[in-house]
Amino acid sequence: MKTKSLLRSAIVVLASAFVATGCIDENYDLSNVDTTAELQVKDLVLPLDIDEIAMKEFISIEDTGHIQVINGEYVLIDSGTYTTDDIIVPAINIPAPSVAPIITTIKLLGNGNTPSSTKALPTLPTFPLVFDIGRQVSEFEYKASNISDYIVDIDLIGANFDITIDLVAEGLEKNIKSWTLEDFTMRLPKGLTGETNIGIYDPETGIVEIGGLVVEGTKATFKMSITEVDVKKAGVVFDYDTHSISFKDEIGIHTGHVVVGMSDIKTLEGLPSTADLKILFSMGNINVEMFGGTIQYNLEGIEIADIPITGIPTILSQEETNIVLVNPQVYVCFSNPLGTNYGLHAQTGLTLTAKRPGQPDQKYSLDNPYFELACNGCQGCQFCLSPVDPGQGNYWGKFVNAQHIPFSSFANILSGKGLPRSIGISLDNPCIPKQKIAHFPIGTNLGKMSGCYTIFAPLQLKEGSQIVYSSTEKGWWNEDMDKFSIKSLQIEALVTNDLPVDVEITGYPIDRDGNQIEDVVIEGFHLETGVEDSPLHIKMAGKIEHLDGVVFVAKAKATGQTLRPDEHIILKNLKVKVSGSYLTEF
Amino acid sequence: MNKYIKTAILSATAVLSFGAVAQNTNSAYFIEGYTHRHELNPAFGNEKNYISIPAVGNINAAMRGTIGLENIFYNVDGQTTTFLNPAVDASFLNDINDLSRLGGDMNFSLMSAGFKAFNGYNTVSINVKGNINSLIPKTLFSFMKEGLENKTYDISNFDIHTDVYGEIALGHSHQLGDKWRIGGAVKFILGGANVDARFNKAQLTLGEDAWSAVTNAEIQASVKGLNYETEINEATNHEYVSGMEADESGLNGFGMAVDLGAEFKPNKYWSISVALLDLGYIKWNNNMVASTGGDKSFTTDAYSFSVDADAPNFIGDELEKMVDDLSAIYELEDKGDMGPRTTTLAATLNIGAEFALPVYDKLKFGLLNSTRFQGDYTWTEFRLGANINPVKPLSLGANVAVGTYGWGFGWMANVNVTGFNLFLGMDRTLGKLTKEGLPLSSNGSVNLGVNIPF
C-alpha cells in the first residue's frame, strides 16, 4: 500500500515536472502563419555585356521600304511617274447661215410681150443694152455657242469653207446667148484668206475686183474657198463669257452693169421688156480646225500614289515623334509636247499632304502658288522643290540641271504628332496658263504631258532640327510585377556618341491605368554628340509600385549633319543597378 | 520559387520537430538506479536484474540545434509570421551562427534485459536508432533576408545526413578489485538507411562586372530498393534527378560496434568514469549516388547581347540561352549504384566525475563531458549536476549543460522498486512552446521508460 502510494506520488511529480519544463507561448501559432515575404534587392548591379550598339541596328532597312542608304546616308526616298489625260481642245463647228437671195429687174427695150404677129412691130432696142445693177447685198450671220473654256480669245480662225454667189438672168435663155458684166465688184467680209475663182479679193476691204466678165448663158458664178478668217478684220465677235461666237456681215454685188450687145442676141423674137436678175448666195459650214488667239488648258488626269512611310527608324516613328527636316527635296521632271510644238509653257502648284490616321491631314504647299514648267522647248525639264536650293552640283541623281523652286514648308512635312502614315503628292491646278498662240489645232489629240518625281529627303537634322521622341513601354504589369516595389533604378555605362545629335533623355513610370506614378524623380541624361567613353548615368528614384511601364522622352538636337549607318551610339560596360523589394506570399 | 521556399521552411520545421541529438540521456549518467545506465557507460551495472516492457523500456527522443523556430518565426502585431516578413528586422541574423546545426536523434528500445551472471552484470538490448543532422549556413538566411547585392554568397556546407539502423547489443560489466569496474558491449548493427546530401560548393558571386555561380553537390543514399527519379531538362536536354523512390524495404547493411567503459573509485566520495560508445561501422549494401559530377560553373561572362534582331546573340535569344545554361548547374546526374560502402558510426566519448557530499552522501555532484564524433556534425557538452537519492527507490537529478548547442537545463527522476521502474527526464527542458507544443528553441529532449526490476 505504501509502495503504491509512493508510485502514484512519483508519477504525479514526474508528470508535473515534465509539463513544467515548457510553457505555451501564445505568440507562436504555426497553424496560422502569415507567409508574407519580402525579398530585397540592394543596389544590385546587373552586368550586361551588350555588343556595341550602332545606329544601323536601330534603323531596319527594308527592301521595299522608303528608307535607303545612299552614299552612306539614310535617305527617305520615293520615285514615280505621272501623266496627264490626252490634250484635246474641242473643235468649233459653226453651221452655215441662210442668206436671202436678191432679185432685181432688168429693163429691156422690148415690151416684154411675146411677139405674136408681124403687125405688131417691136420697138427695137438700142444696142448695146446697159443696165446698172447697183449695190445688191444680203446679210448673213454665223453663230455658235459652247465654245471650249480653253479658248479665251480668238484672233484667227482656220477652217475650210466656201462662199458662192450666183447671178442668174432668168427668162432670157432663148433670146440671148451671152452677156457681159462690166465694172463688176463683189462685196465679201473683210479679213478672209482664200482663193476666188474670179477676181481679186482684197481682205482689207472685202471687195473682190472682177472688172468685166463675159457670161456665157444666163448664169454667172463667183466662188471663194476660204482657209482663214481674220477675226478682227472680219468683225467676228467672240464672247468668252458666253462661250459663243458670231460672224455677221453682208455679201453681194458691190457694183456692176449688165451689158448686152447685138452679138449677144440669139433672137429678138419674144424678147421681154424686163427680166429678173437673181443673186443667190451659198455659204458653207465653218468647221474650225485651228485657231489663233489666247488659250488656256487645264491638265487633268494626274494621279500620284501616296508614299507610304515605312521602314522608318523606330526612334523616329513613335506617336510623339516631331521632326523638322531642314532641306528635304522633291524633284520633278516634266515633258510638255505643247511647249515643243507650239511654244506653250505649263505651270503647276504642288501640295504634299501628311496623312495620319485619326488626325486631320496636314497640307504643305509651295511658297508660290505655282511654278512654271518652262523648258524652252526641251524635253525632260527638271525642278528641285526644297526649302533651300542645294546648289548646282548638289542636285540628286539625274536631276543635275534642275531649277530650284522654293518650298519652305516642306521642312515641316514630318512634323506633328507622330510621323505621317503616308505622304500624298498632288499637283495643284496644273495647266497651260493663258497664252497667245498663232496657230493651235483644235479637235485634235495632241498627246499627253508626262513627267517624273522623286522625293529625296536625307535624314539630315541640321542645327535647330529637333526630334521629340516619346516611347511608352508598357504592359509589364502582372501579378508578379505588382509585388515589386522599386526604390531606385540606375543605368550606368560608358557611352560613345558620334551621331550628329545631342540627346536629352527623361522619363517617368506609369501604372496599370497609364497614369504617371507620382513622386518619382528621373534624373535625365544629356548625351552630347562626339563624346567618347563618357559616363552615362540615368536614375529613377522614388516609390515605384504597380508598375506597368515607363514613358521615355528623348529630345534630340541635331548639329547639322546627316544620319549615317556608320555612326554609332556605343554603350560599353553597361550596368543596371536596382534597389527594391519583392513582396509575396509563399 | 514559392514552392521551393515553402518546402524549405516546412522541411526546417519538420526537422526541428523531429527530435534530438543525444541517443541517450546524459542527465541520467549519474542517476542511481537508472536501469539503462549501462548504455551511457558499459562499465555501469545495475543492482537488480531487469527486463524492459517491450517498446517502452527506454524511449529517447531529442532535438538539438543552434537555430530554432524562434529564429524562423516571429510575432508581428499578434500574427505569427516568418523572418521574411518585412516587419521583421534583419537584426535577427545576429542570433544566427555562421553555420547553424540542426538535428535530432531517437533511440527506441524494442527489448532490453539485464541480469547478474559471469561475475558481473550482463545486458541484452535490441534497439532502433536514428539520427538526422543538418548544417545550415547563415548566408542562406542573409541571402533571403538581406536581399541581393553585389557580393559573394557562399551557401556551401549546406549538408544533411541521416542514419537509421537497428542494433543488437550484448554487454558485460565486471568489477576489478575494489576500485575499478570495467565493461563493454558488442553490437551487431543492422543497417536501415543512410543518406548523405552535401552541397560541397554553392557559391553565387554577384559581381558588378559579372555574375558567377559554382555548384558541387552529391547525394549518397543507401536505402534498399532506392532509385532516383529522373526527368529531361528541356532547356539543356540533360537528364537530371528530380526525386527518389524506394520500391521495397528492409535491411540494407550490416555492421559491428563496441562500447567500452571503465569506472574508477579511488575512495567512497569520488568516482571517475569514461566510456567510448558506438565505436564501429556499417557496411551498406548499395550506394545510390546523384552528383553534379564535380564543380559546375556558370558565369555571365560567357554571354554577350546584341540588339540586332538578326544577330545570333540577339538579347532575347541570348537571355533565354543564359537561363537554360544556368539551369544546368543544379542538375544532379544519376550515377547509379556505386556498390557497397562502409560508414562509421557516430561514436560518443563520455568522461565523468562524481563527488558525494561527505556530510550527506546521498547528495552527489557530477560533471560529465560528452562528445559525439560525427565529422562535421561533431558536438560536445559539459554537464554539471546534482543528484539526490533520498530514499532507495527514488533518485532525482538536476543539471545545467553548456556546449556546442549552448546552455541548457536538464533533470531526471527515476523510481525504482522491485517489480517497477519508471523514469522520466530531459537533457534539455522545452522552454517556450508553440501552440502546437513545439519548442521555440530547437533544443528539447525526453527520455521515458518503464521496466521491471527483479
Coordinates of C-alpha atoms in Angstrom, one line a residue, chain A residues 111-473:
Chain A
N111 CA -42.4 95.5 -174.3
G112 CA -41.9 92.3 -172.9
N113 CA -44.7 90.7 -174.8
T114 CA -44.1 87.8 -176.9
P115 CA -44.3 88.9 -180.5
S116 CA -47.3 87.2 -181.8
S117 CA -47.8 88.9 -185.1
T118 CA -45.9 90.8 -187.6
K119 CA -48.4 93.6 -187.4
A120 CA -47.3 94.5 -184.0
L121 CA -43.8 95.7 -184.7
P122 CA -41.5 95.6 -181.9
T123 CA -39.7 98.6 -180.6
L124 CA -36.1 97.9 -181.5
P125 CA -33.6 98.2 -178.7
T126 CA -30.7 100.3 -178.9
F127 CA -27.7 98.2 -178.6
P128 CA -25.8 97.7 -176.5
L129 CA -28.2 97.3 -173.8
V130 CA -26.8 98.6 -170.5
F131 CA -28.3 98.0 -167.1
D132 CA -26.9 99.3 -163.9
I133 CA -27.2 96.5 -161.3
G134 CA -26.4 98.8 -158.4
R135 CA -25.4 97.6 -154.9
Q136 CA -27.1 94.4 -154.1
V137 CA -26.0 92.8 -150.8
S138 CA -27.6 90.5 -148.3
E139 CA -26.7 89.9 -144.7
F140 CA -25.5 86.7 -143.1
E141 CA -24.6 85.6 -139.6
Y142 CA -22.6 82.6 -138.5
K143 CA -23.4 81.8 -134.9
A144 CA -22.1 79.1 -132.5
S145 CA -22.0 78.5 -128.8
N146 CA -20.5 76.0 -126.4
I147 CA -17.0 77.1 -127.3
S148 CA -14.5 75.4 -125.1
D149 CA -13.3 77.1 -122.0
Y150 CA -9.8 76.6 -123.1
I151 CA -10.3 79.2 -125.8
V152 CA -10.0 82.5 -124.2
D153 CA -9.8 84.7 -127.2
I154 CA -9.8 84.2 -130.9
D155 CA -7.8 86.2 -133.4
L156 CA -7.8 83.8 -136.2
I157 CA -10.0 81.0 -137.3
G158 CA -8.6 78.3 -139.5
A159 CA -11.3 76.5 -141.4
N160 CA -12.1 75.4 -145.0
F161 CA -15.4 76.7 -146.2
D162 CA -16.7 78.3 -149.5
I163 CA -18.8 81.3 -150.3
T164 CA -20.6 81.1 -153.6
I165 CA -22.6 83.8 -155.3
D166 CA -24.6 83.1 -158.4
L167 CA -26.1 85.7 -160.8
V168 CA -28.9 84.3 -162.9
A169 CA -30.7 86.3 -165.6
E170 CA -34.0 84.5 -165.7
G171 CA -36.2 84.2 -168.7
L172 CA -33.7 85.2 -171.3
E173 CA -32.4 81.8 -172.2
K174 CA -33.9 81.7 -175.7
N175 CA -33.2 85.3 -176.5
I176 CA -29.6 85.8 -175.5
K177 CA -26.5 83.6 -175.7
S178 CA -24.2 85.8 -173.6
W179 CA -23.9 88.9 -171.7
T180 CA -21.3 90.9 -170.0
L181 CA -20.8 92.2 -166.5
E182 CA -18.8 95.3 -166.6
D183 CA -17.3 97.3 -163.8
F184 CA -18.2 94.4 -161.6
T185 CA -17.1 94.1 -157.9
M186 CA -18.3 91.8 -155.2
R187 CA -18.8 92.5 -151.5
L188 CA -17.4 89.9 -149.1
P189 CA -16.4 90.1 -145.4
K190 CA -13.0 91.5 -144.7
G191 CA -10.1 89.5 -143.4
L192 CA -10.6 86.4 -145.3
T193 CA -7.9 84.3 -146.7
G194 CA -8.6 82.1 -149.6
E195 CA -8.9 81.8 -153.3
T196 CA -11.5 83.1 -155.7
N197 CA -12.5 81.7 -159.0
I198 CA -12.7 85.1 -160.5
G199 CA -11.4 88.5 -159.5
I200 CA -9.1 89.6 -156.8
Y201 CA -10.2 89.7 -153.1
D202 CA -8.9 92.5 -151.0
P203 CA -9.0 91.3 -147.3
E204 CA -8.7 94.9 -146.2
T205 CA -11.9 96.0 -147.9
G206 CA -13.7 92.8 -148.5
I207 CA -14.1 93.8 -152.2
V208 CA -13.5 91.4 -155.0
E209 CA -12.4 93.3 -158.1
I210 CA -13.7 91.4 -161.1
G211 CA -13.9 94.1 -163.8
G212 CA -15.5 92.8 -167.0
L213 CA -16.9 89.4 -167.1
V214 CA -18.4 87.8 -170.1
V215 CA -21.1 85.5 -169.1
E216 CA -21.9 82.6 -171.4
G217 CA -25.5 81.7 -170.9
T218 CA -27.6 83.3 -168.3
K219 CA -25.7 82.4 -165.1
A220 CA -22.5 83.8 -163.7
T221 CA -20.9 82.1 -160.6
F222 CA -18.5 83.6 -158.1
K223 CA -16.8 81.3 -155.6
M224 CA -14.3 81.9 -152.9
S225 CA -12.6 79.0 -151.0
I226 CA -11.7 80.3 -147.6
T227 CA -8.9 78.9 -145.3
E228 CA -8.6 81.5 -142.6
V229 CA -10.6 84.3 -141.2
D230 CA -9.0 87.3 -139.6
V231 CA -11.4 87.6 -136.7
K232 CA -10.9 91.3 -136.1
K233 CA -11.0 92.3 -139.7
A234 CA -13.9 90.2 -140.4
G235 CA -15.8 91.5 -137.4
V236 CA -16.2 88.1 -135.8
V237 CA -17.4 88.6 -132.3
F238 CA -16.2 86.0 -129.6
D239 CA -17.7 86.3 -126.2
Y240 CA -15.7 84.2 -123.7
D241 CA -18.2 84.7 -121.0
T242 CA -20.9 83.1 -123.0
H243 CA -18.5 80.9 -124.9
S244 CA -20.2 82.0 -128.2
I245 CA -19.1 83.3 -131.5
S246 CA -20.9 85.4 -134.0
F247 CA -19.8 86.2 -137.6
K248 CA -22.2 88.7 -139.0
D249 CA -21.7 90.7 -142.2
E250 CA -23.1 91.2 -145.7
I251 CA -22.2 89.8 -149.1
G252 CA -23.4 90.5 -152.5
I253 CA -22.7 92.8 -155.5
H254 CA -20.9 95.9 -154.8
T255 CA -21.0 97.5 -158.3
G256 CA -21.6 96.4 -161.8
H257 CA -23.5 96.8 -165.1
V258 CA -25.1 94.2 -167.2
V259 CA -24.3 94.9 -170.9
V260 CA -25.9 93.0 -173.7
G261 CA -24.6 93.6 -177.2
M262 CA -26.2 92.8 -180.5
S263 CA -23.9 90.0 -180.9
D264 CA -25.2 88.5 -177.6
I265 CA -28.7 88.2 -179.1
K266 CA -30.0 84.9 -180.3
T267 CA -33.2 86.4 -181.3
L268 CA -35.3 89.3 -180.6
E269 CA -38.5 87.4 -181.0
G270 CA -40.2 87.3 -177.7
L271 CA -37.6 89.5 -176.0
P272 CA -39.3 90.7 -172.9
S273 CA -39.2 94.3 -171.9
T274 CA -37.8 93.3 -168.4
A275 CA -36.1 90.4 -166.9
D276 CA -35.2 89.3 -163.4
L277 CA -31.6 89.2 -162.3
K278 CA -31.4 86.8 -159.3
I279 CA -28.4 86.9 -156.9
L280 CA -28.1 83.6 -155.0
F281 CA -25.8 83.1 -152.0
S282 CA -24.3 79.9 -150.6
M283 CA -22.0 79.9 -147.5
G284 CA -20.5 76.7 -146.2
N285 CA -20.2 75.3 -142.6
I286 CA -17.2 76.6 -140.8
N287 CA -15.5 73.6 -139.2
V288 CA -12.7 75.3 -137.2
E289 CA -9.6 73.2 -137.3
M290 CA -7.2 75.7 -136.0
F291 CA -7.4 79.0 -134.2
G292 CA -5.1 81.8 -133.3
G293 CA -5.7 83.8 -130.2
T294 CA -5.5 83.1 -126.5
I295 CA -5.6 79.7 -125.0
Q296 CA -5.6 78.2 -121.5
Y297 CA -5.7 74.5 -120.7
N298 CA -6.2 72.5 -117.5
L299 CA -4.1 69.5 -117.4
E300 CA -6.1 66.7 -116.0
G301 CA -5.8 63.1 -115.0
I302 CA -2.6 63.3 -113.0
E303 CA -2.7 60.8 -110.2
I304 CA 0.2 60.1 -108.0
A305 CA 0.0 57.4 -105.4
D306 CA 0.6 58.2 -101.8
I307 CA 4.1 57.5 -100.4
P308 CA 3.7 55.1 -97.5
I309 CA 6.1 56.0 -94.7
T310 CA 7.5 52.6 -94.0
G311 CA 10.9 51.5 -92.9
I312 CA 11.2 54.5 -90.7
P313 CA 13.6 54.1 -87.8
T314 CA 11.8 53.1 -84.6
I315 CA 13.2 56.2 -82.9
L316 CA 11.5 58.3 -85.5
S317 CA 8.2 56.5 -85.8
Q318 CA 6.7 57.0 -82.4
E319 CA 3.4 58.8 -81.9
E320 CA 5.0 61.7 -80.2
T321 CA 7.9 62.0 -82.7
N322 CA 8.1 65.5 -84.0
I323 CA 10.7 66.1 -86.6
V324 CA 11.6 69.2 -88.6
L325 CA 13.6 68.3 -91.6
V326 CA 15.8 71.1 -92.9
N327 CA 16.1 70.7 -96.6
P328 CA 14.2 67.8 -98.0
Q329 CA 13.8 67.9 -101.7
V330 CA 11.2 67.0 -104.2
Y331 CA 12.4 66.6 -107.8
V332 CA 10.1 66.9 -110.7
C333 CA 10.7 66.3 -114.3
F334 CA 8.3 67.3 -117.0
S335 CA 7.8 66.7 -120.7
N336 CA 5.4 69.1 -122.5
P337 CA 4.5 68.4 -126.1
L338 CA 2.7 71.8 -126.3
G339 CA 5.9 73.5 -125.5
T340 CA 7.8 71.6 -128.0
N341 CA 5.4 72.1 -130.9
Y342 CA 3.6 75.3 -130.0
G343 CA 5.8 77.1 -127.6
L344 CA 3.3 76.9 -124.8
H345 CA 4.6 76.6 -121.3
A346 CA 2.7 74.9 -118.4
Q347 CA 2.5 75.7 -114.7
T348 CA 1.5 73.8 -111.6
G349 CA 1.4 74.1 -107.9
L350 CA 2.3 71.3 -105.6
T351 CA 1.0 70.2 -102.3
L352 CA 2.3 67.5 -100.0
T353 CA -0.2 66.1 -97.6
A354 CA 0.9 64.4 -94.4
K355 CA -1.7 61.8 -93.6
R356 CA -2.1 60.4 -90.1
P357 CA -4.9 58.1 -89.0
G358 CA -7.4 59.8 -86.9
Q359 CA -6.0 63.2 -87.5
P360 CA -6.7 66.0 -90.0
D361 CA -4.5 65.9 -93.0
Q362 CA -1.7 68.5 -92.9
K363 CA -1.0 70.2 -96.2
Y364 CA 2.2 71.8 -97.3
S365 CA 2.3 73.9 -100.4
L366 CA 5.0 75.7 -102.4
D367 CA 6.0 79.2 -101.4
N368 CA 4.4 80.5 -104.6
P369 CA 1.1 79.2 -105.8
Y370 CA 2.7 77.7 -108.8
F371 CA 5.9 77.4 -110.8
E372 CA 6.3 77.5 -114.5
L373 CA 7.2 74.4 -116.3
A374 CA 9.0 76.3 -118.8
C375 CA 11.7 74.4 -120.5
N376 CA 12.3 76.4 -123.6
G377 CA 11.1 73.5 -125.7
C378 CA 13.5 71.0 -124.2
Q379 CA 12.4 67.5 -123.2
G380 CA 12.5 66.5 -119.6
C381 CA 12.9 69.8 -117.9
Q382 CA 13.8 69.4 -114.2
F383 CA 12.9 71.1 -111.0
C384 CA 14.1 70.9 -107.4
L385 CA 11.5 71.9 -104.8
S386 CA 13.0 72.4 -101.5
P387 CA 13.3 74.9 -98.7
V388 CA 16.8 75.8 -99.7
D389 CA 18.5 75.5 -103.0
P390 CA 21.0 72.7 -102.7
G391 CA 23.0 74.4 -105.3
Q392 CA 24.3 73.4 -108.7
G393 CA 26.2 70.1 -108.4
N394 CA 24.3 69.1 -105.4
Y395 CA 21.1 68.0 -107.0
W396 CA 20.1 64.4 -106.6
G397 CA 20.8 61.8 -109.2
K398 CA 19.7 62.6 -112.7
F399 CA 18.3 66.0 -111.8
V400 CA 21.6 67.6 -112.5
N401 CA 20.1 70.5 -114.4
A402 CA 17.3 71.2 -112.0
Q403 CA 15.8 74.6 -111.5
H404 CA 15.2 75.4 -107.9
I405 CA 11.7 76.1 -106.7
P406 CA 11.3 77.4 -103.1
F407 CA 9.3 75.1 -100.9
S408 CA 9.9 76.3 -97.4
S409 CA 7.1 74.4 -95.7
F410 CA 8.4 71.1 -96.9
A411 CA 10.7 71.1 -93.9
N412 CA 7.7 70.5 -91.7
I413 CA 6.3 67.6 -93.6
L414 CA 7.2 65.1 -90.8
S415 CA 6.3 67.5 -88.1
G416 CA 3.3 66.8 -85.9
K417 CA 2.1 64.2 -83.6
G418 CA 3.9 61.2 -84.8
L419 CA 5.2 60.5 -88.2
P420 CA 2.7 60.5 -91.1
R421 CA 1.4 57.2 -92.2
S422 CA 1.8 58.3 -95.7
I423 CA 2.5 61.4 -97.8
G424 CA 0.2 62.4 -100.6
I425 CA 1.5 64.3 -103.6
S426 CA -0.8 66.4 -105.6
L427 CA -0.1 68.9 -108.4
D428 CA -2.3 71.9 -107.9
N429 CA -4.0 73.3 -110.9
P430 CA -1.5 72.0 -113.4
C431 CA -2.4 73.9 -116.6
I432 CA -1.4 75.8 -119.7
P433 CA -1.9 79.3 -118.5
K434 CA -3.4 81.9 -120.7
Q435 CA -1.0 82.4 -123.6
K436 CA -1.2 83.8 -127.1
I437 CA -1.0 81.2 -129.8
A438 CA -0.8 81.9 -133.5
H439 CA -2.0 78.6 -134.8
F440 CA -3.4 76.0 -132.5
P441 CA -5.1 72.9 -133.8
I442 CA -8.4 72.1 -132.2
G443 CA -10.4 68.9 -132.3
T444 CA -7.1 67.0 -132.5
N445 CA -5.4 64.8 -129.9
L446 CA -2.2 66.5 -129.2
G447 CA -0.8 63.8 -126.9
K448 CA -0.1 63.8 -123.2
M449 CA 2.1 65.7 -120.8
S450 CA 4.1 63.4 -118.6
G451 CA 6.8 63.6 -116.0
C452 CA 8.5 62.0 -113.0
Y453 CA 9.0 62.9 -109.4
T454 CA 11.5 61.9 -106.7
I455 CA 11.3 62.7 -103.0
F456 CA 14.8 62.8 -101.7
A457 CA 15.0 63.6 -98.0
P458 CA 18.2 62.8 -96.3
L459 CA 17.8 62.3 -92.6
Q460 CA 19.8 65.3 -92.1
L461 CA 18.9 67.1 -89.0
K462 CA 20.6 70.4 -89.2
E463 CA 21.2 72.6 -86.2
G464 CA 17.9 73.6 -85.0
S465 CA 16.2 70.5 -86.0
Q466 CA 14.7 68.6 -83.1
I467 CA 13.3 65.2 -82.5
V468 CA 10.9 64.9 -79.7
Y469 CA 10.8 61.2 -79.1
S470 CA 8.4 59.6 -76.7
S471 CA 8.1 55.9 -76.3
T472 CA 5.7 54.3 -74.0
E473 CA 6.9 50.9 -72.9

